[in-house]
Coordinates of N, CA and C in Angstrom, one line a residue:
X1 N -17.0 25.9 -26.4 CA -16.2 25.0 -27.3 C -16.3 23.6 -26.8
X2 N -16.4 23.4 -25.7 CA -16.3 21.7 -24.8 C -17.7 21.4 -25.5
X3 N -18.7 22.4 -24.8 CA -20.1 21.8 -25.7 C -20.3 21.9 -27.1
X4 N -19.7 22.5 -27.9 CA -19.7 22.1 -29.2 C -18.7 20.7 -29.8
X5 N -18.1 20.2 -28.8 CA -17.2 19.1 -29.2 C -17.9 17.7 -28.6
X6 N -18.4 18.3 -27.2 CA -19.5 16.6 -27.0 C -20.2 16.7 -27.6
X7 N -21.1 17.6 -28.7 CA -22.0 17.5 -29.4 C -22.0 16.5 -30.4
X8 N -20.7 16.8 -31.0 CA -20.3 16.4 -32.1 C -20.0 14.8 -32.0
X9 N -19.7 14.7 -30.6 CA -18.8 13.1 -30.7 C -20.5 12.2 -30.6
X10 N -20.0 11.0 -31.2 CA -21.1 10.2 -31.3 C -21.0 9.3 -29.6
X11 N -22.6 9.1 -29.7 CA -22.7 8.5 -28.1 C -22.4 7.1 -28.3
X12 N -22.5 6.3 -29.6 CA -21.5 4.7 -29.3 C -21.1 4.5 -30.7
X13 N -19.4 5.2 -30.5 CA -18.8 5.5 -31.5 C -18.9 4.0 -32.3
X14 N -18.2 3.1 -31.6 CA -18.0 1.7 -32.2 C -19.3 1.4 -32.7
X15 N -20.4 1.4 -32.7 CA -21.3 0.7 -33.3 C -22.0 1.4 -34.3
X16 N -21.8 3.0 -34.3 CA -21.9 4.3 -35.3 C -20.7 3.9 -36.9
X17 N -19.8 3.3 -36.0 CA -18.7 3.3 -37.2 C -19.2 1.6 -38.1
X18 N -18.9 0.6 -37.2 CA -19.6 -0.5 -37.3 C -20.8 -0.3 -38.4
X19 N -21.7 0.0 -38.2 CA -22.5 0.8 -38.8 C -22.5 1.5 -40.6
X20 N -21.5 1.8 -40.4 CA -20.8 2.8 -41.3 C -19.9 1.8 -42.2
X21 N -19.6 1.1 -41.3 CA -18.9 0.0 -42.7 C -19.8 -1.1 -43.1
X22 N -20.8 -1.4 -42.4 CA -22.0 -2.7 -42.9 C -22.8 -1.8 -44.0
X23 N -22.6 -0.2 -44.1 CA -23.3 0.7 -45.5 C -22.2 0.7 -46.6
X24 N -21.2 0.7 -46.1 CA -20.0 0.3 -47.6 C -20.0 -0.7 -47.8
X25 N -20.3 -2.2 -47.0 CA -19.9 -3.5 -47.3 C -21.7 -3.3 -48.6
X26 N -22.8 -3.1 -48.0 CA -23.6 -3.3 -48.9 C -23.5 -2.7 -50.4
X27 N -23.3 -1.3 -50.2 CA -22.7 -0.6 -51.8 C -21.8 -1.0 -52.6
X28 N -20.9 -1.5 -51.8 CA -19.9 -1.9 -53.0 C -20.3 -3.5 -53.6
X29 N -20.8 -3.9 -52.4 CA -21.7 -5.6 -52.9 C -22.6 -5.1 -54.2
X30 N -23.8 -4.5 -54.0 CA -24.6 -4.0 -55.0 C -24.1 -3.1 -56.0
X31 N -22.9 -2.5 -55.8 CA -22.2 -2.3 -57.2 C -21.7 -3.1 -58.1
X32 N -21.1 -3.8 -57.2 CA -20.1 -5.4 -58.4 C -21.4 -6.0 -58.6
X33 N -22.5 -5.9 -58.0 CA -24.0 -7.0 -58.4 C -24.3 -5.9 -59.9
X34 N -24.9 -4.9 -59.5 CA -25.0 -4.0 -60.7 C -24.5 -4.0 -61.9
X35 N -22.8 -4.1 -62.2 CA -22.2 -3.9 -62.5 C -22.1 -5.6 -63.6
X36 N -22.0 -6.6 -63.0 CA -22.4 -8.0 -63.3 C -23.6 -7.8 -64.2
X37 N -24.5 -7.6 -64.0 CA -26.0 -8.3 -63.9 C -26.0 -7.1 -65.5
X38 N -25.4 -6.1 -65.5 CA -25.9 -4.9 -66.5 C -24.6 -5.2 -67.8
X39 N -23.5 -5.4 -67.2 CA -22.5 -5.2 -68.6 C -21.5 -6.3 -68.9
X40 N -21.8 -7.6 -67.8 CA -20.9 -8.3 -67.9 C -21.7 -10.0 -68.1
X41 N -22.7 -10.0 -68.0 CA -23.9 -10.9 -68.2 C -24.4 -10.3 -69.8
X42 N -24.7 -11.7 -70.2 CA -25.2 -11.5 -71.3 C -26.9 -10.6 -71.1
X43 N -27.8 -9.8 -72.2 CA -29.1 -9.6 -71.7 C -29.7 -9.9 -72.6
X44 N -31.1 -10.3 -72.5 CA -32.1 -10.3 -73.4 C -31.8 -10.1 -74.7
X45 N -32.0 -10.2 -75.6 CA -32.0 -9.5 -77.2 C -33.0 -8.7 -77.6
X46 N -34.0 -9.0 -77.4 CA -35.7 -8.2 -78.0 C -35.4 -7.0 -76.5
X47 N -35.4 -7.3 -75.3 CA -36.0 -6.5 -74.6 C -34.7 -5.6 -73.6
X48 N -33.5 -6.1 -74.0 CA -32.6 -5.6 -73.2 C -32.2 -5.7 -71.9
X49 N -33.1 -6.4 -71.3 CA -33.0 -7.3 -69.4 C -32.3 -8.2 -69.5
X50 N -32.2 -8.0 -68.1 CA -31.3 -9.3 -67.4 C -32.0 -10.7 -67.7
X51 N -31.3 -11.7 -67.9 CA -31.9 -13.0 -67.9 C -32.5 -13.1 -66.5
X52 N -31.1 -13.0 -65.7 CA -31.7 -13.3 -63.7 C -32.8 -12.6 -63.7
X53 N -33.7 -13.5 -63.1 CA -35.1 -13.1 -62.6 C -35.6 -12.1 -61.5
X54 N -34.3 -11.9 -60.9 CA -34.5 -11.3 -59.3 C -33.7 -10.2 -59.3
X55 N -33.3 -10.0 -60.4 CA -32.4 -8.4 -60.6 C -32.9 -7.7 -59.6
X56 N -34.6 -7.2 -60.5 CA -34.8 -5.5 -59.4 C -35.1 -5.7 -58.1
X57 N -35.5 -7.3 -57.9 CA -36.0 -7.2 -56.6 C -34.1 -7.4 -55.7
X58 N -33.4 -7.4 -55.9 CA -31.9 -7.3 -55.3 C -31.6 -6.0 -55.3
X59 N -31.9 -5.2 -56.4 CA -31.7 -3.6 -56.7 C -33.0 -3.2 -55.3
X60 N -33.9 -3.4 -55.0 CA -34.6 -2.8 -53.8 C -34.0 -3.2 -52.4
X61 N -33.6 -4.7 -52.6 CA -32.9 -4.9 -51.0 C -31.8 -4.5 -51.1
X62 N -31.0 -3.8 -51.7 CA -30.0 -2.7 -51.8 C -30.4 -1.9 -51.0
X63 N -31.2 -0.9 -51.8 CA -31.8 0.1 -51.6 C -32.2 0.2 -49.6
X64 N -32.9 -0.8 -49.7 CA -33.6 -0.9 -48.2 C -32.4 -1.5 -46.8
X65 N -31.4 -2.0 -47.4 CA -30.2 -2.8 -46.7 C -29.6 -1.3 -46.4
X66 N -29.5 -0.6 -47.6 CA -28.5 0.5 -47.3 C -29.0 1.8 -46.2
X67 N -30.4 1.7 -46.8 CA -31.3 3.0 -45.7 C -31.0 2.6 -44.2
X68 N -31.2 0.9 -43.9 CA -31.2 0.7 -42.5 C -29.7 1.2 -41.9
X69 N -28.6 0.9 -42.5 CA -27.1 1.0 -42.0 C -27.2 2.5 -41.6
X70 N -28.1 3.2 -43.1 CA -27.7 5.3 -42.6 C -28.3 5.6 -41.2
X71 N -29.6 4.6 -41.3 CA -30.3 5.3 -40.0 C -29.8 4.7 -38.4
X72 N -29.0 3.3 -38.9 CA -28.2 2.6 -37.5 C -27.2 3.4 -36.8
X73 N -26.5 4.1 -38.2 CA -25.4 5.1 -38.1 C -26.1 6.0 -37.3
X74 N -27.2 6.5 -37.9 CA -27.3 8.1 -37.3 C -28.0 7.8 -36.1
X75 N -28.5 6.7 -35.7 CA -29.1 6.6 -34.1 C -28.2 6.2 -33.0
X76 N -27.0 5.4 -33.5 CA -25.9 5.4 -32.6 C -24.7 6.3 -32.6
X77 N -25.0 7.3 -33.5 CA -24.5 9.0 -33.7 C -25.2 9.7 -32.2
X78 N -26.4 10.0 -32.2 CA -27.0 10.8 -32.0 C -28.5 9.8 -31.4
X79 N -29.1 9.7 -30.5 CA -30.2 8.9 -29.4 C -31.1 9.4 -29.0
X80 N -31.9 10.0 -30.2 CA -33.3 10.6 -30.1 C -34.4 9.9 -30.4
X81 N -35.6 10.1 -30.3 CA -36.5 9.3 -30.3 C -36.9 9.3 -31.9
X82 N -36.4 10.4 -32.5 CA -36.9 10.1 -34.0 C -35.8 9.6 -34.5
X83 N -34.6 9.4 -34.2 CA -33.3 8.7 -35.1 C -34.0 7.1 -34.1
X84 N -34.2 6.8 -33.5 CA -34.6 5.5 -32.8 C -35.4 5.2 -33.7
X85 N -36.4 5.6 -33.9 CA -37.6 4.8 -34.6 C -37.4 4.9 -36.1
X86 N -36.5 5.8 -36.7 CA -36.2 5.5 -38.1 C -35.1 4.4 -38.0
X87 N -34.5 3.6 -37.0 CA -33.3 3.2 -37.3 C -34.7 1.6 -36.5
X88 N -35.2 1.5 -35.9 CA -36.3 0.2 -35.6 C -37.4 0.2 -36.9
X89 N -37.3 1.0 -37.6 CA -38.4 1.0 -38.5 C -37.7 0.2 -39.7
X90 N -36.7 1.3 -40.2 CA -35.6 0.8 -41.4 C -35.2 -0.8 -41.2
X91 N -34.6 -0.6 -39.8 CA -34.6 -2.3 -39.5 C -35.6 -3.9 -40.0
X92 N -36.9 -3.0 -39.5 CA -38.0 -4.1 -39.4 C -38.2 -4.4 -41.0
X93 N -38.4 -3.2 -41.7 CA -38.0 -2.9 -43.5 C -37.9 -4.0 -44.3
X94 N -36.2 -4.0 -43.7 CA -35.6 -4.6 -44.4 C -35.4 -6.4 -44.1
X95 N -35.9 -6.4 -43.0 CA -36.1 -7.4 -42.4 C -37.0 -8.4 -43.5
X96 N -38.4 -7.7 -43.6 CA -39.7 -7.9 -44.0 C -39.3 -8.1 -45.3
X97 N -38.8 -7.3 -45.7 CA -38.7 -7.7 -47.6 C -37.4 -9.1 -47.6
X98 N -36.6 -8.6 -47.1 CA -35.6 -10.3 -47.0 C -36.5 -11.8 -46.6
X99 N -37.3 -11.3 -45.8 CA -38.4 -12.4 -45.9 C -38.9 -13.1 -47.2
X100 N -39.7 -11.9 -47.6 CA -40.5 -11.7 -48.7 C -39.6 -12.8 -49.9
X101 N -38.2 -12.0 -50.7 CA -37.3 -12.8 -51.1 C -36.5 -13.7 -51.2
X102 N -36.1 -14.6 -49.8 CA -36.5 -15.3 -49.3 C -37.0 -16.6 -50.0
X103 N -38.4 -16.2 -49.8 CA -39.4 -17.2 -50.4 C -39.4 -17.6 -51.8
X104 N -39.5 -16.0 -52.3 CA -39.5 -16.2 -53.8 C -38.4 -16.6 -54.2
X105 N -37.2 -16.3 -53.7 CA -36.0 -17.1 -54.4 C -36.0 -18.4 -54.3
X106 N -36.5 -19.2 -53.2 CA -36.0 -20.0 -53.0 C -37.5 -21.5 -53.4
X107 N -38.3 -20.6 -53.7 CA -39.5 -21.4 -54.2 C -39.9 -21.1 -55.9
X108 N -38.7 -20.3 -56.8 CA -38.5 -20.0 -58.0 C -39.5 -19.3 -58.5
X109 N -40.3 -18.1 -57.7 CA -41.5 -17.4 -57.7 C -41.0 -17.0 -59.1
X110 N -41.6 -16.5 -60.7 CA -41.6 -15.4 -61.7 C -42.6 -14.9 -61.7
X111 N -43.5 -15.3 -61.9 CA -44.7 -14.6 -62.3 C -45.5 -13.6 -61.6
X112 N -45.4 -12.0 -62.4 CA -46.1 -10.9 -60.9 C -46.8 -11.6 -60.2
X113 N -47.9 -12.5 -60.7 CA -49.3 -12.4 -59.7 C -48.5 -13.2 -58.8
X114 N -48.3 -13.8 -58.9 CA -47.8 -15.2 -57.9 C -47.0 -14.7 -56.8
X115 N -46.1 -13.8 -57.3 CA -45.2 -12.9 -56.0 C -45.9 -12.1 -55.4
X116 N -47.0 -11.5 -56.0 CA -47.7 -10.3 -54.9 C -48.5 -11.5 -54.1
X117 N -49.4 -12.6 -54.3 CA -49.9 -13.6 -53.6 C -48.6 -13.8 -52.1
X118 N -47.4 -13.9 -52.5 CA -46.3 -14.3 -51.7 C -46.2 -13.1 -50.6
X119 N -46.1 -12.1 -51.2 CA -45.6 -10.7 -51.1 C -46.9 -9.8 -50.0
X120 N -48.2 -10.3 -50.3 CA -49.1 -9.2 -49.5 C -49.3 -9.5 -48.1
X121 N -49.5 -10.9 -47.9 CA -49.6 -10.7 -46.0 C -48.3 -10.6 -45.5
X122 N -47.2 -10.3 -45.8 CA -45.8 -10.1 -45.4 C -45.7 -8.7 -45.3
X123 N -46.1 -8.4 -46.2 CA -45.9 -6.9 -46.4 C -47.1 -6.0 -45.2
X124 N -48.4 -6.6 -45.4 CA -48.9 -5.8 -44.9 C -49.1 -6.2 -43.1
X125 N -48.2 -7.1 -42.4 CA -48.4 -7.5 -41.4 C -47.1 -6.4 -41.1
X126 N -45.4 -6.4 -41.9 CA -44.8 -5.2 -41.7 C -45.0 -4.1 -41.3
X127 N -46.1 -4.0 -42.7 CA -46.6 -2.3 -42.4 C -47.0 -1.8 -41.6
X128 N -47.8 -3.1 -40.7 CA -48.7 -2.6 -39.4 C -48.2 -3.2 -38.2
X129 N -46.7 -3.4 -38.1 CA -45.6 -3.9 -37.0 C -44.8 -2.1 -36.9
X130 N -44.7 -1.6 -38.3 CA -44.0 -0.5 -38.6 C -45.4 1.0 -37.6
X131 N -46.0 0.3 -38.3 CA -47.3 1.5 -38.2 C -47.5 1.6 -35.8
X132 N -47.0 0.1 -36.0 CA -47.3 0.3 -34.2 C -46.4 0.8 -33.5
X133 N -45.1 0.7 -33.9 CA -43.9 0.9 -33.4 C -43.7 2.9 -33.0
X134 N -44.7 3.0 -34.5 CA -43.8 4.3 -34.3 C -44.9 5.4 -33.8
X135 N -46.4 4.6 -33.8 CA -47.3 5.5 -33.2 C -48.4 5.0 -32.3
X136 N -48.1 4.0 -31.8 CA -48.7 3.3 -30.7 C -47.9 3.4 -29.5
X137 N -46.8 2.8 -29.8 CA -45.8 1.9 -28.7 C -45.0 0.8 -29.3
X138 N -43.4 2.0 -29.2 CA -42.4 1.3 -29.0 C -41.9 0.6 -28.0
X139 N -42.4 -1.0 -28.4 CA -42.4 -2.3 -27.2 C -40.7 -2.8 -27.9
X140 N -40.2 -2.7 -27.0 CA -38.7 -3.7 -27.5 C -38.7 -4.9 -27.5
X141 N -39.7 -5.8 -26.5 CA -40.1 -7.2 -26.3 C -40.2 -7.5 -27.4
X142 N -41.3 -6.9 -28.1 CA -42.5 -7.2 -28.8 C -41.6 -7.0 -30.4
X143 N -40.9 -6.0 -30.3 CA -39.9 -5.7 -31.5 C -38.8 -6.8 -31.8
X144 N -38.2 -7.2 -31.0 CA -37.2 -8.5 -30.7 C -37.7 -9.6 -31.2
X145 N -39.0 -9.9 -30.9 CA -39.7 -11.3 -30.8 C -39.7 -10.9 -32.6
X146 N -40.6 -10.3 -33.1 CA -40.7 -10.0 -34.5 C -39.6 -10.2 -35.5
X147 N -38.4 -9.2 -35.1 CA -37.3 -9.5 -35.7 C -36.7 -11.1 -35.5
X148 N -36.6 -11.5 -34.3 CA -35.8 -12.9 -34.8 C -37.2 -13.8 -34.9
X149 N -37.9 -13.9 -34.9 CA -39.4 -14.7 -35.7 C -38.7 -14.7 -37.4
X150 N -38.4 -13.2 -37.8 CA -38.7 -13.6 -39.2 C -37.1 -13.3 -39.7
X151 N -36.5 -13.5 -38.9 CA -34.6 -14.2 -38.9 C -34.7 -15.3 -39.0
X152 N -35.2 -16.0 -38.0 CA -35.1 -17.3 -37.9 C -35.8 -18.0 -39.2
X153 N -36.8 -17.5 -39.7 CA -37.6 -18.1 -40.8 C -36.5 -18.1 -41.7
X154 N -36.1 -16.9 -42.4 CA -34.9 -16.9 -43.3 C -33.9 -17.6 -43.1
X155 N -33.1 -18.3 -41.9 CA -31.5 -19.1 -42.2 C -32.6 -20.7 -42.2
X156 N -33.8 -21.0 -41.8 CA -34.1 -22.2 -41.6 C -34.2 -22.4 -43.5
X157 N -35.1 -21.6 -44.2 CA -35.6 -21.6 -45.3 C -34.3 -22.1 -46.3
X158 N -33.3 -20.6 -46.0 CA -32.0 -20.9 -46.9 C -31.5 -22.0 -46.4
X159 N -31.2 -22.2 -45.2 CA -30.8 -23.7 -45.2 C -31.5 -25.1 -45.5
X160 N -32.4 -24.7 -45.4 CA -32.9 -26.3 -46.1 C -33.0 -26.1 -47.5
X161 N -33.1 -25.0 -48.4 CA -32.7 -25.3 -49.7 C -31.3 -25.3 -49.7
X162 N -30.2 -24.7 -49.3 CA -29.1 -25.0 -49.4 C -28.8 -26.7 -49.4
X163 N -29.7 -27.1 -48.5 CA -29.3 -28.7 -48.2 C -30.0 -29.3 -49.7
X164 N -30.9 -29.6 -50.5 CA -31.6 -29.8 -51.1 C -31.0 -29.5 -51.8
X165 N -30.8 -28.1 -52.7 CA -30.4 -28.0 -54.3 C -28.8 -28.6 -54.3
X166 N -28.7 -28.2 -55.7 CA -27.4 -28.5 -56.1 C -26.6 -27.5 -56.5
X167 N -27.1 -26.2 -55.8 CA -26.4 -24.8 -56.6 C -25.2 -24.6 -55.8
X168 N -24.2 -24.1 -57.0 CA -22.9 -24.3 -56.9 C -22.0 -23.7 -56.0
X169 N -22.9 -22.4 -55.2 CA -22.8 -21.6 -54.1 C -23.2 -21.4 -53.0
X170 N -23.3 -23.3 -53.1 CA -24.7 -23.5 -51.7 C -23.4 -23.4 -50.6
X171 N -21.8 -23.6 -50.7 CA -21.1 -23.6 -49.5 C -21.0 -22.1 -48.8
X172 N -20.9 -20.8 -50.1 CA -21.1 -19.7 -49.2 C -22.2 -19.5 -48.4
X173 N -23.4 -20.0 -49.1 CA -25.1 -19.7 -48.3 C -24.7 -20.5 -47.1
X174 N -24.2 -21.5 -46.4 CA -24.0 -22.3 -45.4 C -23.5 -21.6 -44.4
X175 N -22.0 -20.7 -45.2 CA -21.2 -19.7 -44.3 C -22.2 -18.8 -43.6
X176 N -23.1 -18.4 -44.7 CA -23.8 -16.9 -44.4 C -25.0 -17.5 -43.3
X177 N -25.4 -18.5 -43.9 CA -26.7 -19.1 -43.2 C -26.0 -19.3 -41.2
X178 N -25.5 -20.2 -41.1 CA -25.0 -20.6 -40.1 C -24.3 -19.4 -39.1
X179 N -23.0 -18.1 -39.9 CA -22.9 -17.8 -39.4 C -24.2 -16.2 -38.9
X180 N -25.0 -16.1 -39.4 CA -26.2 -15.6 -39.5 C -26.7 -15.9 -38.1
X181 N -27.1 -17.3 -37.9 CA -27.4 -17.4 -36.5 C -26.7 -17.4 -35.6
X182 N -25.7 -17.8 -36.0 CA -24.6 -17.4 -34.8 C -24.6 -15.5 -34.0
X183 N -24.6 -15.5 -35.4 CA -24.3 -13.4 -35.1 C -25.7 -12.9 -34.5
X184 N -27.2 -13.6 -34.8 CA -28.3 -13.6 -34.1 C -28.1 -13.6 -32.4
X185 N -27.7 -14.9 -32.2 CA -27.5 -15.1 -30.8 C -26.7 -13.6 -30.0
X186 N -26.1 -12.9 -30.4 CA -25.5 -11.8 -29.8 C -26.5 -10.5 -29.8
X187 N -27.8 -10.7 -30.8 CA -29.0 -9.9 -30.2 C -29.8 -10.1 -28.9
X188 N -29.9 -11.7 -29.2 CA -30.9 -12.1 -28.3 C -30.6 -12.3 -26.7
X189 N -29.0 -12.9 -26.5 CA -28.0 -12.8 -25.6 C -27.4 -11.5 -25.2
X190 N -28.0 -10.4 -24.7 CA -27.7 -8.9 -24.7 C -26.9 -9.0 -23.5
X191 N -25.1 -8.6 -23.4 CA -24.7 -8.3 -22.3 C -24.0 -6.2 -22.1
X192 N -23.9 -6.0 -21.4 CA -23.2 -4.9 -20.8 C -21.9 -4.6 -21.6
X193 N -21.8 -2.9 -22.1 CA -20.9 -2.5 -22.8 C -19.2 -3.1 -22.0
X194 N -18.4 -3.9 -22.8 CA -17.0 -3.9 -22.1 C -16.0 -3.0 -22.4
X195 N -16.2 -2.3 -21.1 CA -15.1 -0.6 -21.1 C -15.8 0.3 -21.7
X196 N -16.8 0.2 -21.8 CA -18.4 1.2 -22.3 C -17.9 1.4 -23.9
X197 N -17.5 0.5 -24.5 CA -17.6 0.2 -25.8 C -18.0 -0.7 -26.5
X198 N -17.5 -2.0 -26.5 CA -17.8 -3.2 -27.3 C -18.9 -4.0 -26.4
X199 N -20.3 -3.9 -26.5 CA -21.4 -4.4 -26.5 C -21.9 -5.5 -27.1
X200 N -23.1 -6.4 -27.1 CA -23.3 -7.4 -27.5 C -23.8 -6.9 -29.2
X201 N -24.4 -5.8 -29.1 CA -24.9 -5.0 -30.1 C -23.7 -4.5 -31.5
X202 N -22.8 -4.1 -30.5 CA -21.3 -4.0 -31.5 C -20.4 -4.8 -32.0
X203 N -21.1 -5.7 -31.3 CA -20.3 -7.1 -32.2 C -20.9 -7.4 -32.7
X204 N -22.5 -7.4 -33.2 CA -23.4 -8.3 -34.1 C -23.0 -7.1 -35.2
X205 N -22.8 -6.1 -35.1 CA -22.5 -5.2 -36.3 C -21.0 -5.8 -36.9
X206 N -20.3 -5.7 -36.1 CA -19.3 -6.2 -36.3 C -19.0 -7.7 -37.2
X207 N -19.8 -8.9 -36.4 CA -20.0 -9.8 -37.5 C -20.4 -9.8 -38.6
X208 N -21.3 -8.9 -38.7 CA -22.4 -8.5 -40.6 C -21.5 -8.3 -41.4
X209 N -20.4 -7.4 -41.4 CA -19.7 -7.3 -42.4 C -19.1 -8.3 -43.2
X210 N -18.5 -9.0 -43.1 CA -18.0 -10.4 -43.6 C -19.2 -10.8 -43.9
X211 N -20.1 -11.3 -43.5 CA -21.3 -12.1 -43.6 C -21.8 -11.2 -44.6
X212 N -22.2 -9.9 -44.7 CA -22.3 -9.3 -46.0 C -21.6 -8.9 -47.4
X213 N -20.6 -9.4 -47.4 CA -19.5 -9.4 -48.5 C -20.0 -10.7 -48.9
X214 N -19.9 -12.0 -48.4 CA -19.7 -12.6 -48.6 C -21.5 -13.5 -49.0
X215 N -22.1 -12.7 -48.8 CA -23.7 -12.5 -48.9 C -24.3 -12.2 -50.1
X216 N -23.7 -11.2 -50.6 CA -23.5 -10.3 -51.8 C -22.6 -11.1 -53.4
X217 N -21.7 -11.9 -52.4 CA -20.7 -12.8 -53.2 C -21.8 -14.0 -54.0
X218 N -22.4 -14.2 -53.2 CA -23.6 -15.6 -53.7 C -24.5 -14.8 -54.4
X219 N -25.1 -13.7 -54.3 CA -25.9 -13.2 -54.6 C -25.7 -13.2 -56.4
X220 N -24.3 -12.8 -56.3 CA -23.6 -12.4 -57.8 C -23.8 -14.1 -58.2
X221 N -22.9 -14.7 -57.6 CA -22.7 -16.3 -58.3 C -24.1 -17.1 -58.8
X222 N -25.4 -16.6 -58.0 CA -26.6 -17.0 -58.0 C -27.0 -16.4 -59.5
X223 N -26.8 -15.1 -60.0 CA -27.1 -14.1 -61.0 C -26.2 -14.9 -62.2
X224 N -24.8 -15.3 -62.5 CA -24.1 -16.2 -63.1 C -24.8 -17.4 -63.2
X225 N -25.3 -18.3 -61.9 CA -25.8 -19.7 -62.2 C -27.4 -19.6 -63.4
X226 N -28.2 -18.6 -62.7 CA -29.2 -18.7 -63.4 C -29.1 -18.1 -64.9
X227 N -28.3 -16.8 -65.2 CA -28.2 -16.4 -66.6 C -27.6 -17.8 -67.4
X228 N -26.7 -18.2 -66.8 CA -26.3 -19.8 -67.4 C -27.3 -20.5 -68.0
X229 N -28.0 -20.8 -66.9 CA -28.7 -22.0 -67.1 C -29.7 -21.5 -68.0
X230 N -30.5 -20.1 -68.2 CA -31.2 -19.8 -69.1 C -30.7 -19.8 -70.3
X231 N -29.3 -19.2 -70.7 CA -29.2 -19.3 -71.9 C -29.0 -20.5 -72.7
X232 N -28.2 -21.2 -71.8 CA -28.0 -22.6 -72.0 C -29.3 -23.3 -72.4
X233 N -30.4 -23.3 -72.0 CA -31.7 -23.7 -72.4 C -32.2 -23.0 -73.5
X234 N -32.0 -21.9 -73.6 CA -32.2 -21.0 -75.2 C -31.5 -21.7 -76.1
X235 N -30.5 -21.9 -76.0 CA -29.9 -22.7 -77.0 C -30.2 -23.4 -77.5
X236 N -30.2 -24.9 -76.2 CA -31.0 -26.0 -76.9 C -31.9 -26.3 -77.6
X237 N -32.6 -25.0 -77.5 CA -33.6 -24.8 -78.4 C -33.4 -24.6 -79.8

């Protein structure tokens, strides 16, 4: 019975649960986005789509935001070598496409060809960061350096358009941007669990939440600015 109960308990409960709420902060974000963008936003007339340009590609970093949280959960559940590298792989993932979008959002990418132009040495430098990790050698250096390389690219990017445009939710991207690096520094700054709980690790989980509500908030307001401004330009026509 004792060994069926330490089985069950998770080996760093706080950051398993942590975890566990940075996957509901993303779902219920991408539902109210969903939920916006499909029945509350005007759509197309001939074709039935969203005006916003970056719908599906927000519906995939859902998709890939949420995978990373299940597998964070289940590696700080449970500390095996295959929950490790689905929870460093999912990570690097999601990393890589936030990149990816990133750009395109913020350099008004539409056109397929033009975004796969954007989209292929990102992707395929991922694939083969992904492809090393999990069957070469899992380097933590080497994995760190990678992840805040293309962190850091992202709050520099959104912050200098934040500074530059005039969109009308450039004060949350500021919050998210800024407090983004801040919450970074508690990866790269690694100290010792306090009372073999709260970790430098458990509190960067811990800061995401807010920073992901509130992430998700712009996201929506961003989907509002642009359907605006498109229709508003239909019109004038």
């Amino acid at each position: 019975m004792a060994l069926q109960t330490c089985f069950c308990l998770p080996e760093e409960p706080l950051s398993a649960a942590l975890s566990a709420l940075n996957l509901l902060m993303h779902f219920t974000g991408w539902l109210s986005f969903f939920l916006l963008v499909k029945y509350r936003l005007p759509l197309r007339p001939q074709t039935k789509k969203t005006y916003y340009e970056y719908t599906g590609l927000w519906h995939i970093y859902a998709i890939l935001s949420m995978n990373a949280w299940i597998w964070s959960s289940v590696f700080h559940t449970r500390d095996i070598d295959l929950t490790e590298k689905l929870d460093y792989s999912s990570a690097v993932a999601v990393l890589g496409y936030s990149l990816i979008l990133t750009l395109l959002r913020i350099f008004n990418v539409k056109e397929g060809a033009t975004r796969v132009m954007f989209a292929a040495p990102i992707l395929a430098f991922v694939t083969t960061h992904i492809l090393y990790l999990n069957f070469y050698e899992l380097d933590y250096g080497w994995n760190m350096k990678v992840c805040v390389a293309m962190g850091v690219v992202q709050i520099v990017a959104w912050a200098i358009w934040a500074g530059v445009t005039h969109h009308p939710s450039r004060l949350k991207l500021w919050v998210v941007v800024f407090g983004g690096a801040l919450a970074m520094l508690l990866e790269v700054f690694d100290f010792p669990p306090y009372k073999g709980y709260a970790d430098a690790h458990s509190l960067w989980h811990a800061s995401t939440v807010p920073l992901t509500y509130l992430w998700w908030s712009f996201i929506k307001d961003d989907a509002q600015f642009r359907t605006s401004t498109l229709t508003l330009v239909k019109k004038a026509r």
